[in-house]
Amino acid sequence: MKIATWNVNSVRTRLEQVIDWLRQTPVDVLCLQETKVVDADFPRSPFEHLGYYVYASGQKSYNGVAILSQQPLQDVSTGFAPLLVESGIVEAELLAALDEQKRVIAGTLDRVRIVNLYVPNGAAVGSEKYEYKLGWLKVLREYLRSQLLVSPVMCVCGDFNIAPDERDLHDPDKLTGQIMASELERQALQEILALGFADAFRKFITEGGHYSWWDYRTAAFRRNLGWRIDHLYLSPQLYQQAIACWIDPAPRKLPKPSDHTPVVVEF
Amino acid sequence: MKIATWNVNSVRTRLEQVIDWLRQTPVDVLCLQETKVVDADFPRSPFEHLGYYVYASGQKSYNGVAILSQQPLQDVSTGFAPLLVESGIVEAELLAALDEQKRVIAGTLDRVRIVNLYVPNGAAVGSEKYEYKLGWLKVLREYLRSQLLVSPVMCVCGDFNIAPDERDLHDPDKLTGQIMASELERQALQEILALGFADAFRKFITEGGHYSWWDYRTAAFRRNLGWRIDHLYLSPQLYQQAIACWIDPAPRKLPKPSDHTPVVVEF
DNA sequence: GCCCTCCTGG
DNA sequence: CCAGGAGGGC
C-alpha cells in the first residue's frame, strides 16, 4: 500500500498535474492540502474516473483538505469536531472557531486511520498567526491522542509548515528560529510525535538536503533553496511495516507547479 | 506589401500567439489594438527579434495601440494631437482629454500613411459612453481630413466597433439599432469614409457572414455569432492597388484567444 | 468569458 | 512568484 501527501495550492488550478501524477504514481491514498475550493465545486469526477473515491473538506480561497482513495474509506470525519464527543478536553467554542478553517480530514482504510492535515503557516514568529499556529498544534495533540484510543494504527500526514531539524532547511544558520523552524513550533511538533509517531522519511534517509517545499519567490527551486515541511508520521506498527518513503520532485519541475511536491510512503 | 489589423486584447497575454501568427503570416505591418500596457512595459524585444520595429502608445489596463513594421516608419504620431497644429478646428482641451485614452497611432511607410485606431466601444446606445464614441468619431473625421492634406495615400485601420451594414452582423434583425450597429454610429462612419476611403474587404467579398469579432460569452465563436467590426479603409489609389483582403479565423480557434481575429490587406 | 488592477495570503 | 476574489470594462 502507498499513501502520499501533496499540498497542491489549488486543486482546480493543478487538476491536470494531479491527474497526470496519479496516472504515473497510482498510490492507494493521496492526501491533498490547500485545495482552495468549497466541497460543491471540488472536481470530483476526474478523480472518480481514475478510480478514486473523493472525500473533501474545503472553503473559499484558503485552506481546504481532501483524501483520494482507491478503496472507500470508513468513518470519514472533518475538523477537530470528533474531540467534542470527549467534552471537557477542549472548549466547544474554541473547536468551532478552529474548524471554520478547513485543515483536518480523516478516514479509515484497512484499520489504518489516515489523518490529513494542513497546519497553519504562522506568518512570522511572534505574530498573531504564530500564536494561532501554536494553539492549533496543542489542540491537534489532544485530537490525535483521542483518535489513538480508538484507532491505534495511524498515518498522520500533510503540510506541517514545520521543518523538524537542521537537516530539513537549506540554510539552517539563517533559518533556525524563523517561522517553520522556531523552537516553540518544533517543541509542539515533538510533543505530538511523543504520542508515538515516527517520521517515515527518516526511517530511510538520514542525511539533509531533501526538501518538499520551495518558495515561488527568488527562484528557490532552481537554486534548491528548500524546506522539508510535508511529512508522513506513523504509529509504531505502521512504522515497522514501512518499506520505502520518498519525495518526488518531478511535479515541482513542471510549468505552473505547486510550490510543494508529493511525499510517498509504502508499506 | 501586406498590412494587418488585430485587436489582441492584451499584447502581453497574447504575446506567443501574435509571434506565432507573424511567423506564419509575415505581414509588413501589423496594427494592434487593446495592448493594455504602458510603453515602458511593452514587450518590444520578441518582435524586434522577429525583425519588426515597434511603435507603441499605451496606458495601464485599457486601450493601447501599436504598430509593428518590418521597415522603420516615418513621422510617427500618437493621439489626435497633430490636429492641434491646425488650431481652431477642435478645442485644445477636448483633444487633450480624448488623447488620455490611447486609441490612435500613425506612421508613414513608402508614402503610405498608416493610421491605427481603437474606436471607443460605446457600451449601449444612448449611454454616456455612446455619446463619447460619437464625439470621438467626429474628431476622428477632422483628424483624418487634416492628415489627408499632407498624406493623401492612406490606410486607416483598426477596431472600429462598428458593423457597417447588415452583412456584417450574424443576426441583423435583432442587432440592428443596437451598439455597433446603430444609425448614428453608421452615419458617423459613413461621413468619415466620405473623405475618400473604401473598405478593402468589400472589394473582394460582397456576401455577408464574414466576421472579425465573436463575444467571449455564450460560446459565440463555436456558433459563429460574429460581427465584422475590424476594418482596413483605403484611399482611392491604394484601393485600386489592393489585390486581396481576408480575415484569418485561425487565431480565434486557439486556446485562450483574443476575441478578435486578424484582417489582412495585400497590395 | 476573459481581460485588467488591487488586495490578501503564502 | 503564484494562488483566489472583488470590481470594472467590453
Coordinates of C-alpha atoms (C1' of nucleotides) in Angstrom, one line a residue:
Chain A
M1 CA 0.0 0.0 0.0
K2 CA 1.1 3.5 -0.8
I3 CA 0.0 6.7 0.9
A4 CA 1.0 10.1 -0.4
T5 CA 0.7 13.8 0.7
W6 CA 0.8 16.8 -1.6
N7 CA 0.0 20.5 -1.0
V8 CA -1.3 21.3 -4.5
N9 CA -2.0 25.1 -3.9
S10 CA -5.5 24.9 -5.6
V11 CA -6.8 21.6 -6.8
R12 CA -8.6 23.3 -9.7
T13 CA -5.5 25.1 -11.0
R14 CA -3.4 21.9 -10.5
L15 CA -6.1 19.4 -11.7
E16 CA -4.2 18.2 -14.8
Q17 CA -0.9 17.8 -12.9
V18 CA -2.5 15.8 -10.1
I19 CA -4.3 13.5 -12.5
D20 CA -1.1 13.0 -14.5
W21 CA 0.8 12.3 -11.3
L22 CA -1.7 9.7 -10.2
R23 CA -1.6 8.0 -13.6
Q24 CA 2.2 7.7 -13.2
T25 CA 2.1 7.0 -9.4
P26 CA -1.2 5.2 -8.7
V27 CA -0.9 5.5 -4.9
D28 CA -3.8 3.9 -2.9
V29 CA -4.3 7.1 -1.0
L30 CA -3.5 10.7 -1.9
C31 CA -3.9 13.4 0.8
L32 CA -4.2 16.9 -0.6
Q33 CA -3.9 20.2 1.1
E34 CA -4.7 23.8 0.1
T35 CA -7.4 22.7 -2.3
K36 CA -9.0 26.2 -2.0
V37 CA -12.4 25.1 -3.1
V38 CA -15.8 24.5 -1.4
D39 CA -16.9 20.9 -1.5
A40 CA -19.7 21.6 -4.0
D41 CA -17.1 22.8 -6.6
F42 CA -14.5 20.2 -5.9
P43 CA -13.5 18.5 -9.2
R44 CA -14.7 15.0 -8.1
S45 CA -15.3 13.3 -11.5
P46 CA -11.8 13.5 -12.9
F47 CA -10.6 11.6 -9.9
E48 CA -13.6 9.2 -9.8
H49 CA -12.9 8.3 -13.5
L50 CA -9.4 7.4 -12.4
G51 CA -10.9 5.1 -9.9
Y52 CA -10.6 7.2 -6.7
Y53 CA -13.2 7.9 -4.0
V54 CA -13.1 11.6 -3.1
Y55 CA -13.5 13.0 0.4
A56 CA -13.2 16.7 0.7
S57 CA -13.5 19.5 3.3
G58 CA -12.9 22.9 1.7
Q59 CA -13.7 26.5 1.9
K60 CA -13.5 29.5 -0.5
S61 CA -10.0 30.9 -1.3
Y62 CA -8.0 29.4 1.6
N63 CA -7.0 26.1 3.1
G64 CA -9.0 23.0 2.2
V65 CA -8.1 19.3 2.5
A66 CA -9.1 16.2 0.7
I67 CA -8.4 12.5 0.6
L68 CA -8.5 10.5 -2.6
S69 CA -8.6 6.7 -2.1
Q70 CA -8.9 3.7 -4.4
Q71 CA -10.9 2.0 -1.8
P72 CA -13.8 3.6 0.1
L73 CA -12.8 5.0 3.5
Q74 CA -14.7 4.3 6.7
D75 CA -15.6 6.8 9.4
V76 CA -14.6 9.9 7.5
S77 CA -14.5 13.0 9.7
T78 CA -13.6 16.6 9.2
G79 CA -12.1 19.1 11.5
F80 CA -11.3 18.7 15.2
A81 CA -15.1 18.2 15.9
P82 CA -14.6 14.5 16.9
L83 CA -12.9 15.8 20.0
L84 CA -16.3 17.3 21.1
V85 CA -17.6 13.8 22.0
E86 CA -15.0 13.7 24.7
S87 CA -16.2 17.0 26.1
G88 CA -14.1 18.9 28.6
I89 CA -10.7 18.5 26.9
V90 CA -11.1 21.5 24.7
E91 CA -13.8 24.2 24.8
A92 CA -16.6 23.7 22.3
E93 CA -16.4 27.3 21.2
L94 CA -12.7 27.1 20.5
L95 CA -13.1 24.0 18.4
A96 CA -15.9 25.6 16.4
A97 CA -13.7 28.6 15.7
L98 CA -10.7 26.4 14.7
D99 CA -12.9 24.2 12.4
E100 CA -14.0 27.2 10.4
Q101 CA -10.6 26.8 8.7
K102 CA -10.7 23.6 6.8
R103 CA -7.5 21.9 7.8
V104 CA -8.3 18.4 9.0
I105 CA -9.9 15.4 7.4
A106 CA -9.6 11.8 8.5
G107 CA -10.7 8.4 7.3
T108 CA -10.0 4.7 7.9
L109 CA -8.7 2.2 5.4
D110 CA -8.0 -1.4 6.5
R111 CA -7.9 -0.5 10.1
V112 CA -5.3 2.3 9.3
R113 CA -6.6 5.7 10.5
I114 CA -5.3 8.3 8.0
V115 CA -5.3 11.9 9.2
N116 CA -4.6 14.6 6.6
L117 CA -3.6 18.0 8.0
Y118 CA -2.9 21.5 6.7
V119 CA -1.1 23.1 9.7
P120 CA -1.4 26.9 9.8
N121 CA 1.6 28.7 8.3
G122 CA 2.1 31.1 11.2
A123 CA 3.3 34.1 9.1
A124 CA 6.2 35.3 11.4
V125 CA 7.5 34.3 14.8
G126 CA 5.6 36.3 17.5
S127 CA 2.8 37.3 15.2
E128 CA -0.9 36.7 16.0
K129 CA -0.9 33.9 13.3
Y130 CA 2.1 32.3 15.0
E131 CA 0.2 32.2 18.3
Y132 CA -2.8 30.7 16.4
K133 CA -0.4 28.0 14.9
L134 CA 0.9 27.1 18.4
G135 CA -2.7 26.9 19.8
W136 CA -3.8 24.8 16.8
L137 CA -0.9 22.4 17.4
K138 CA -1.9 22.0 21.1
V139 CA -5.5 21.1 20.0
L140 CA -4.1 18.8 17.3
R141 CA -2.2 16.9 20.0
E142 CA -5.4 16.3 22.0
Y143 CA -7.2 15.4 18.8
L144 CA -4.6 12.8 17.9
R145 CA -4.4 11.5 21.5
S146 CA -8.2 10.8 21.4
Q147 CA -8.0 9.3 17.9
L148 CA -5.3 6.9 19.0
L149 CA -7.6 5.5 21.7
V150 CA -10.0 4.2 19.1
S151 CA -7.5 3.7 16.1
P152 CA -4.1 2.9 17.4
V153 CA -2.8 2.3 13.8
M154 CA -2.3 5.7 12.3
C155 CA -0.8 7.7 9.5
V156 CA -0.8 11.4 10.2
C157 CA 0.3 13.3 7.2
G158 CA 0.1 16.6 5.4
D159 CA 1.7 20.0 5.2
F160 CA 3.0 20.7 8.7
N161 CA 4.7 24.0 7.9
I162 CA 7.4 22.9 10.3
A163 CA 11.0 21.7 9.4
P164 CA 11.8 19.3 12.3
D165 CA 15.5 19.8 12.4
E166 CA 18.5 21.5 10.7
R167 CA 18.7 18.8 8.0
D168 CA 15.3 20.0 6.8
L169 CA 16.4 23.5 5.9
H170 CA 18.7 24.7 3.1
D171 CA 20.3 27.3 5.4
P172 CA 19.9 26.3 9.0
D173 CA 22.2 29.0 10.3
K174 CA 20.0 31.7 8.8
L175 CA 16.6 30.0 9.1
T176 CA 16.7 28.3 12.5
G177 CA 14.5 30.4 14.8
Q178 CA 12.5 31.8 11.9
I179 CA 8.9 30.7 11.0
M180 CA 8.7 26.9 10.3
A181 CA 12.0 26.4 12.2
S182 CA 11.4 28.1 15.6
E183 CA 11.9 26.5 19.0
L184 CA 8.2 26.6 20.0
E185 CA 6.9 25.1 16.8
R186 CA 9.4 22.3 16.9
Q187 CA 8.6 21.6 20.5
A188 CA 4.9 21.5 19.7
L189 CA 5.6 19.0 16.9
Q190 CA 7.8 16.9 19.2
E191 CA 5.1 16.8 21.8
I192 CA 2.7 15.4 19.2
L193 CA 5.2 12.8 18.0
A194 CA 5.7 11.8 21.6
L195 CA 2.2 10.3 21.4
G196 CA 4.0 7.5 19.5
F197 CA 4.6 8.7 15.9
A198 CA 7.8 8.5 13.9
D199 CA 8.8 10.2 10.6
A200 CA 8.5 7.7 7.8
F201 CA 11.0 9.6 5.6
R202 CA 13.7 9.5 8.3
K203 CA 13.5 5.6 8.5
F204 CA 15.2 5.6 5.1
I205 CA 17.1 8.8 4.6
T206 CA 19.0 10.4 7.4
E207 CA 21.1 13.0 5.6
G208 CA 19.9 16.5 5.0
G209 CA 19.2 18.3 1.7
H210 CA 15.9 16.7 0.9
Y211 CA 13.0 19.1 0.6
S212 CA 9.3 19.1 -0.2
W213 CA 8.7 22.9 -0.5
W214 CA 10.4 25.6 -2.3
D215 CA 9.2 29.2 -2.2
Y216 CA 7.9 30.6 -5.5
R217 CA 9.9 33.7 -4.9
T218 CA 13.6 34.2 -5.6
A219 CA 13.7 31.2 -8.0
A220 CA 14.1 29.0 -4.9
F221 CA 13.6 25.7 -6.7
R222 CA 16.2 26.3 -9.4
R223 CA 18.7 27.0 -6.6
N224 CA 17.4 24.2 -4.4
L225 CA 16.6 26.5 -1.5
G226 CA 14.0 24.3 0.0
W227 CA 12.4 23.2 3.3
R228 CA 11.1 19.7 4.3
I229 CA 7.8 20.6 5.8
D230 CA 5.5 17.9 4.3
H231 CA 5.5 14.8 6.5
L232 CA 4.1 11.3 7.0
Y233 CA 4.1 10.3 10.6
L234 CA 3.4 6.7 11.5
S235 CA 2.3 4.9 14.7
P236 CA 4.8 2.1 15.7
Q237 CA 3.3 -0.9 13.9
L238 CA 3.0 1.0 10.6
Y239 CA 6.5 2.4 11.0
Q240 CA 7.8 -1.1 11.3
Q241 CA 5.9 -2.1 8.2
A242 CA 7.2 0.9 6.1
I243 CA 9.4 -0.4 3.3
A244 CA 10.1 2.9 1.5
C245 CA 9.4 6.7 1.7
W246 CA 10.4 9.2 -0.9
I247 CA 9.9 12.8 -2.1
D248 CA 9.0 13.0 -5.9
P249 CA 10.5 16.3 -7.2
A250 CA 9.1 15.8 -10.7
P251 CA 5.9 17.8 -10.3
R252 CA 7.8 20.8 -9.0
K253 CA 9.7 21.0 -12.3
L254 CA 6.6 21.4 -14.4
P255 CA 5.4 24.7 -15.7
K256 CA 2.9 26.4 -13.3
P257 CA 3.7 24.0 -10.5
S258 CA 2.5 23.9 -6.9
D259 CA 5.2 25.2 -4.6
H260 CA 5.1 21.8 -2.8
T261 CA 5.9 18.3 -4.3
P262 CA 4.5 14.9 -3.2
V263 CA 5.9 12.7 -0.5
V264 CA 5.0 9.0 -0.6
V265 CA 5.3 6.1 1.9
E266 CA 5.0 2.5 1.0
F267 CA 4.1 -0.5 3.3
Chain B
M1 CA 3.0 44.6 -49.3
K2 CA 0.7 43.3 -46.6
I3 CA -0.9 45.3 -43.8
A4 CA -2.9 43.6 -41.0
T5 CA -5.0 44.8 -38.1
W6 CA -5.7 42.8 -34.9
N7 CA -7.3 43.6 -31.6
V8 CA -5.3 41.3 -29.4
N9 CA -6.9 42.1 -26.0
S10 CA -3.7 42.4 -24.1
V11 CA -0.4 42.1 -26.0
R12 CA 1.3 40.5 -23.0
T13 CA -1.3 37.8 -22.6
R14 CA -1.3 37.1 -26.3
L15 CA 2.4 37.5 -27.0
E16 CA 3.1 33.9 -28.0
Q17 CA 0.0 33.9 -30.3
V18 CA 1.0 37.1 -32.0
I19 CA 4.6 36.0 -32.5
D20 CA 3.4 32.6 -33.9
W21 CA 1.0 34.3 -36.2
L22 CA 3.7 36.7 -37.5
R23 CA 5.9 33.7 -38.2
Q24 CA 3.2 32.1 -40.3
T25 CA 2.0 35.4 -41.8
P26 CA 4.9 37.7 -42.0
V27 CA 3.0 40.9 -42.9
D28 CA 4.9 44.1 -43.5
V29 CA 2.9 46.0 -41.0
L30 CA 0.7 44.7 -38.1
C31 CA -1.6 47.2 -36.3
L32 CA -2.5 46.1 -32.8
Q33 CA -5.3 47.4 -30.5
E34 CA -6.1 46.9 -26.9
T35 CA -2.5 46.3 -26.0
K36 CA -3.3 47.2 -22.4
V37 CA 0.2 48.1 -21.4
V38 CA 2.2 51.3 -20.9
D39 CA 5.0 51.8 -23.4
A40 CA 7.8 51.1 -20.8
D41 CA 6.4 47.6 -20.3
F42 CA 5.6 46.8 -24.0
P43 CA 7.2 43.5 -25.0
R44 CA 9.4 45.0 -27.7
S45 CA 12.3 42.6 -28.0
P46 CA 10.3 39.5 -29.0
F47 CA 9.0 41.5 -32.0
E48 CA 12.4 43.1 -32.7
H49 CA 14.0 39.7 -32.8
L50 CA 11.4 38.7 -35.4
G51 CA 12.6 41.7 -37.4
Y52 CA 9.9 44.3 -36.6
Y53 CA 10.2 47.9 -35.5
V54 CA 7.8 48.6 -32.6
Y55 CA 5.8 51.8 -32.2
A56 CA 3.5 51.8 -29.2
S57 CA 1.1 54.2 -27.4
G58 CA -0.4 52.5 -24.4
Q59 CA -1.8 53.0 -20.9
K60 CA -2.5 50.9 -17.9
S61 CA -5.4 48.4 -18.1
Y62 CA -7.4 49.9 -21.0
N63 CA -7.0 50.7 -24.7
G64 CA -3.5 51.0 -26.2
V65 CA -2.4 50.7 -29.8
A66 CA 0.8 49.7 -31.5
I67 CA 2.3 49.3 -35.0
L68 CA 4.8 46.7 -35.8
S69 CA 6.7 47.2 -39.1
Q70 CA 9.4 45.4 -40.9
Q71 CA 10.7 48.7 -42.2
P72 CA 11.1 51.8 -40.0
L73 CA 8.2 54.2 -40.1
Q74 CA 8.4 57.9 -40.7
D75 CA 6.6 60.7 -38.8
V76 CA 5.1 58.5 -36.1
S77 CA 2.5 60.3 -34.2
T78 CA 0.1 59.3 -31.4
G79 CA -3.3 60.6 -30.5
F80 CA -5.3 63.3 -32.2
A81 CA -2.6 65.8 -31.1
P82 CA -1.5 66.5 -34.7
L83 CA -4.8 68.3 -35.1
L84 CA -3.5 70.9 -32.7
V85 CA -1.2 72.3 -35.2
E86 CA -4.3 73.4 -37.2
S87 CA -5.7 75.1 -34.2
G88 CA -9.3 76.2 -34.2
I89 CA -10.8 73.0 -35.7
V90 CA -11.1 71.3 -32.4
E91 CA -10.6 72.8 -28.9
A92 CA -7.2 72.0 -27.4
E93 CA -8.8 70.9 -24.1
L94 CA -11.1 68.5 -25.8
L95 CA -8.2 67.0 -27.7
A96 CA -6.1 66.6 -24.6
A97 CA -9.0 64.9 -22.8
L98 CA -9.5 62.5 -25.8
D99 CA -5.8 61.7 -26.0
E100 CA -5.7 60.5 -22.4
Q101 CA -7.2 57.3 -23.9
K102 CA -4.6 55.8 -26.1
R103 CA -6.5 54.9 -29.2
V104 CA -4.6 56.4 -32.2
I105 CA -1.1 55.9 -33.6
A106 CA 0.1 56.7 -37.1
G107 CA 3.2 56.4 -39.2
T108 CA 4.3 56.5 -42.8
L109 CA 5.8 53.8 -44.9
D110 CA 6.7 54.3 -48.5
R111 CA 4.5 57.4 -48.7
V112 CA 1.6 55.4 -47.3
R113 CA 0.2 57.0 -44.2
I114 CA -1.0 54.1 -41.9
V115 CA -3.5 55.2 -39.2
N116 CA -4.2 52.6 -36.5
L117 CA -7.4 53.1 -34.4
Y118 CA -9.1 51.7 -31.5
V119 CA -12.6 53.3 -31.7
P120 CA -14.5 53.5 -28.3
N121 CA -16.9 50.6 -27.7
G122 CA -19.8 52.8 -26.7
A123 CA -21.4 50.4 -24.1
A124 CA -25.1 50.9 -25.0
V125 CA -27.0 53.2 -27.4
G126 CA -27.9 56.4 -25.5
S127 CA -25.3 55.9 -22.7
E128 CA -22.7 58.4 -21.8
K129 CA -20.1 56.2 -23.5
Y130 CA -22.2 56.1 -26.6
E131 CA -22.1 59.9 -26.7
Y132 CA -18.3 59.8 -26.2
K133 CA -18.0 57.4 -29.1
L134 CA -20.0 59.7 -31.4
G135 CA -18.0 62.7 -30.3
W136 CA -14.7 60.8 -30.8
L137 CA -15.8 59.8 -34.3
K138 CA -16.4 63.5 -35.2
V139 CA -12.9 64.4 -34.1
L140 CA -11.6 61.4 -36.0
R141 CA -13.1 62.8 -39.1
E142 CA -11.4 66.1 -38.7
Y143 CA -8.1 64.4 -37.8
L144 CA -8.3 62.2 -41.0
R145 CA -9.2 65.2 -43.1
S146 CA -6.2 67.1 -41.9
Q147 CA -3.9 64.1 -42.4
L148 CA -5.2 63.6 -46.0
L149 CA -3.9 67.1 -46.8
V150 CA -0.3 66.1 -46.1
S151 CA -0.6 62.4 -46.9
P152 CA -3.2 61.6 -49.5
V153 CA -2.2 57.9 -49.7
M154 CA -3.7 56.4 -46.6
C155 CA -4.7 53.1 -44.9
V156 CA -6.9 53.7 -41.9
C157 CA -7.4 50.5 -40.0
G158 CA -8.2 49.1 -36.6
D159 CA -11.1 48.0 -34.4
F160 CA -13.9 50.4 -35.3
N161 CA -16.5 48.8 -33.0
I162 CA -19.0 49.4 -35.9
A163 CA -20.5 46.8 -38.2
P164 CA -21.1 48.9 -41.4
D165 CA -24.2 47.1 -42.7
E166 CA -26.5 44.1 -42.2
R167 CA -24.0 41.7 -43.9
D168 CA -21.6 42.4 -41.0
L169 CA -23.9 41.0 -38.2
H170 CA -24.9 37.4 -37.6
D171 CA -28.5 38.5 -36.7
P172 CA -29.2 41.8 -38.3
D173 CA -32.9 41.7 -37.3
K174 CA -32.0 41.5 -33.7
L175 CA -28.8 43.6 -33.7
T176 CA -29.5 46.5 -36.0
G177 CA -30.0 49.6 -33.9
Q178 CA -28.0 48.1 -31.0
I179 CA -24.5 49.2 -30.1
M180 CA -22.0 48.7 -33.0
A181 CA -25.0 48.7 -35.5
S182 CA -26.9 51.9 -34.6
E183 CA -27.9 54.5 -37.1
L184 CA -25.8 57.3 -35.7
E185 CA -22.6 55.2 -35.5
R186 CA -23.0 54.0 -39.0
Q187 CA -23.7 57.6 -40.2
A188 CA -20.6 58.8 -38.4
L189 CA -18.6 56.1 -40.1
Q190 CA -20.0 56.9 -43.5
E191 CA -19.1 60.6 -43.0
I192 CA -15.6 59.5 -42.4
L193 CA -15.5 57.2 -45.4
A194 CA -16.9 60.1 -47.5
L195 CA -13.5 61.8 -47.1
G196 CA -12.5 59.3 -49.7
F197 CA -11.9 55.9 -48.1
A198 CA -13.2 52.5 -49.2
D199 CA -13.5 49.1 -47.4
A200 CA -10.7 46.9 -48.6
F201 CA -12.6 43.7 -47.6
R202 CA -15.6 44.6 -49.6
K203 CA -13.5 45.0 -52.8
F204 CA -13.2 41.2 -52.8
I205 CA -16.0 39.7 -50.7
T206 CA -19.5 41.1 -51.0
E207 CA -21.6 38.5 -49.3
G208 CA -22.3 38.5 -45.5
G209 CA -21.4 36.0 -42.8
H210 CA -17.7 37.1 -42.5
Y211 CA -16.8 38.3 -39.1
S212 CA -13.7 39.5 -37.2
W213 CA -15.1 39.5 -33.6
W214 CA -17.0 37.0 -31.6
D215 CA -18.0 37.7 -27.9
Y216 CA -16.3 35.5 -25.4
R217 CA -19.7 34.9 -23.8
T218 CA -22.3 32.4 -24.9
A219 CA -19.8 30.3 -26.9
A220 CA -20.3 32.9 -29.7
F221 CA -17.4 31.6 -31.8
R222 CA -18.4 28.0 -31.8
R223 CA -21.9 29.1 -33.0
N224 CA -20.4 31.7 -35.4
L225 CA -22.3 34.5 -33.8
G226 CA -19.9 37.2 -35.0
W227 CA -19.6 40.8 -36.0
R228 CA -17.3 42.4 -38.7
I229 CA -16.0 45.4 -36.8
D230 CA -12.3 45.4 -37.7
H231 CA -11.6 47.2 -40.9
L232 CA -9.0 48.4 -43.4
Y233 CA -10.1 51.6 -45.2
L234 CA -8.1 52.7 -48.1
S235 CA -7.7 56.0 -50.0
P236 CA -8.5 55.7 -53.8
Q237 CA -5.1 55.0 -55.1
L238 CA -4.4 52.2 -52.6
Y239 CA -7.9 50.7 -53.0
Q240 CA -7.0 50.4 -56.7
Q241 CA -3.8 48.6 -55.9
A242 CA -5.3 46.2 -53.4
I243 CA -5.1 42.6 -54.7
A244 CA -6.5 40.7 -51.7
C245 CA -8.1 41.2 -48.3
W246 CA -9.0 38.4 -45.9
I247 CA -10.0 37.6 -42.4
D248 CA -7.8 34.9 -40.8
P249 CA -10.0 32.9 -38.3
A250 CA -7.2 30.6 -37.2
P251 CA -6.1 32.6 -34.1
R252 CA -9.6 32.8 -32.8
K253 CA -9.6 28.9 -32.6
L254 CA -6.6 28.7 -30.3
P255 CA -6.9 28.1 -26.5
K256 CA -7.1 31.4 -24.7
P257 CA -7.6 33.5 -27.8
S258 CA -8.3 37.2 -28.3
D259 CA -12.0 37.8 -29.0
H260 CA -10.9 39.4 -32.3
T261 CA -9.0 37.8 -35.2
P262 CA -6.7 39.4 -37.7
V263 CA -7.7 41.1 -41.0
V264 CA -5.1 41.5 -43.8
V265 CA -4.9 43.6 -46.9
E266 CA -2.4 43.0 -49.7
F267 CA -1.2 45.4 -52.4
Chain C
dG1 C1' -15.9 34.9 -20.7
dC2 C1' -11.9 36.8 -20.3
dC3 C1' -9.2 40.8 -19.8
dC4 C1' -7.2 44.3 -16.3
dT5 C1' -5.9 46.3 -11.3
dC6 C1' -5.5 45.9 -6.5
dC7 C1' -6.0 43.2 -2.4
dT8 C1' -4.8 39.3 0.8
dG9 C1' -2.4 35.1 1.8
dG10 C1' 1.6 32.1 1.4
Chain D
dC1 C1' 6.1 34.3 -7.5
dC2 C1' 1.6 32.5 -7.6
dA3 C1' -3.0 31.5 -5.8
dG4 C1' -8.1 33.5 -5.1
dG5 C1' -11.6 37.3 -5.1
dA6 C1' -13.7 41.8 -5.9
dG7 C1' -14.8 45.3 -9.2
dG8 C1' -14.7 47.4 -13.8
dG9 C1' -14.6 47.1 -18.9
dC10 C1' -16.0 45.1 -23.1

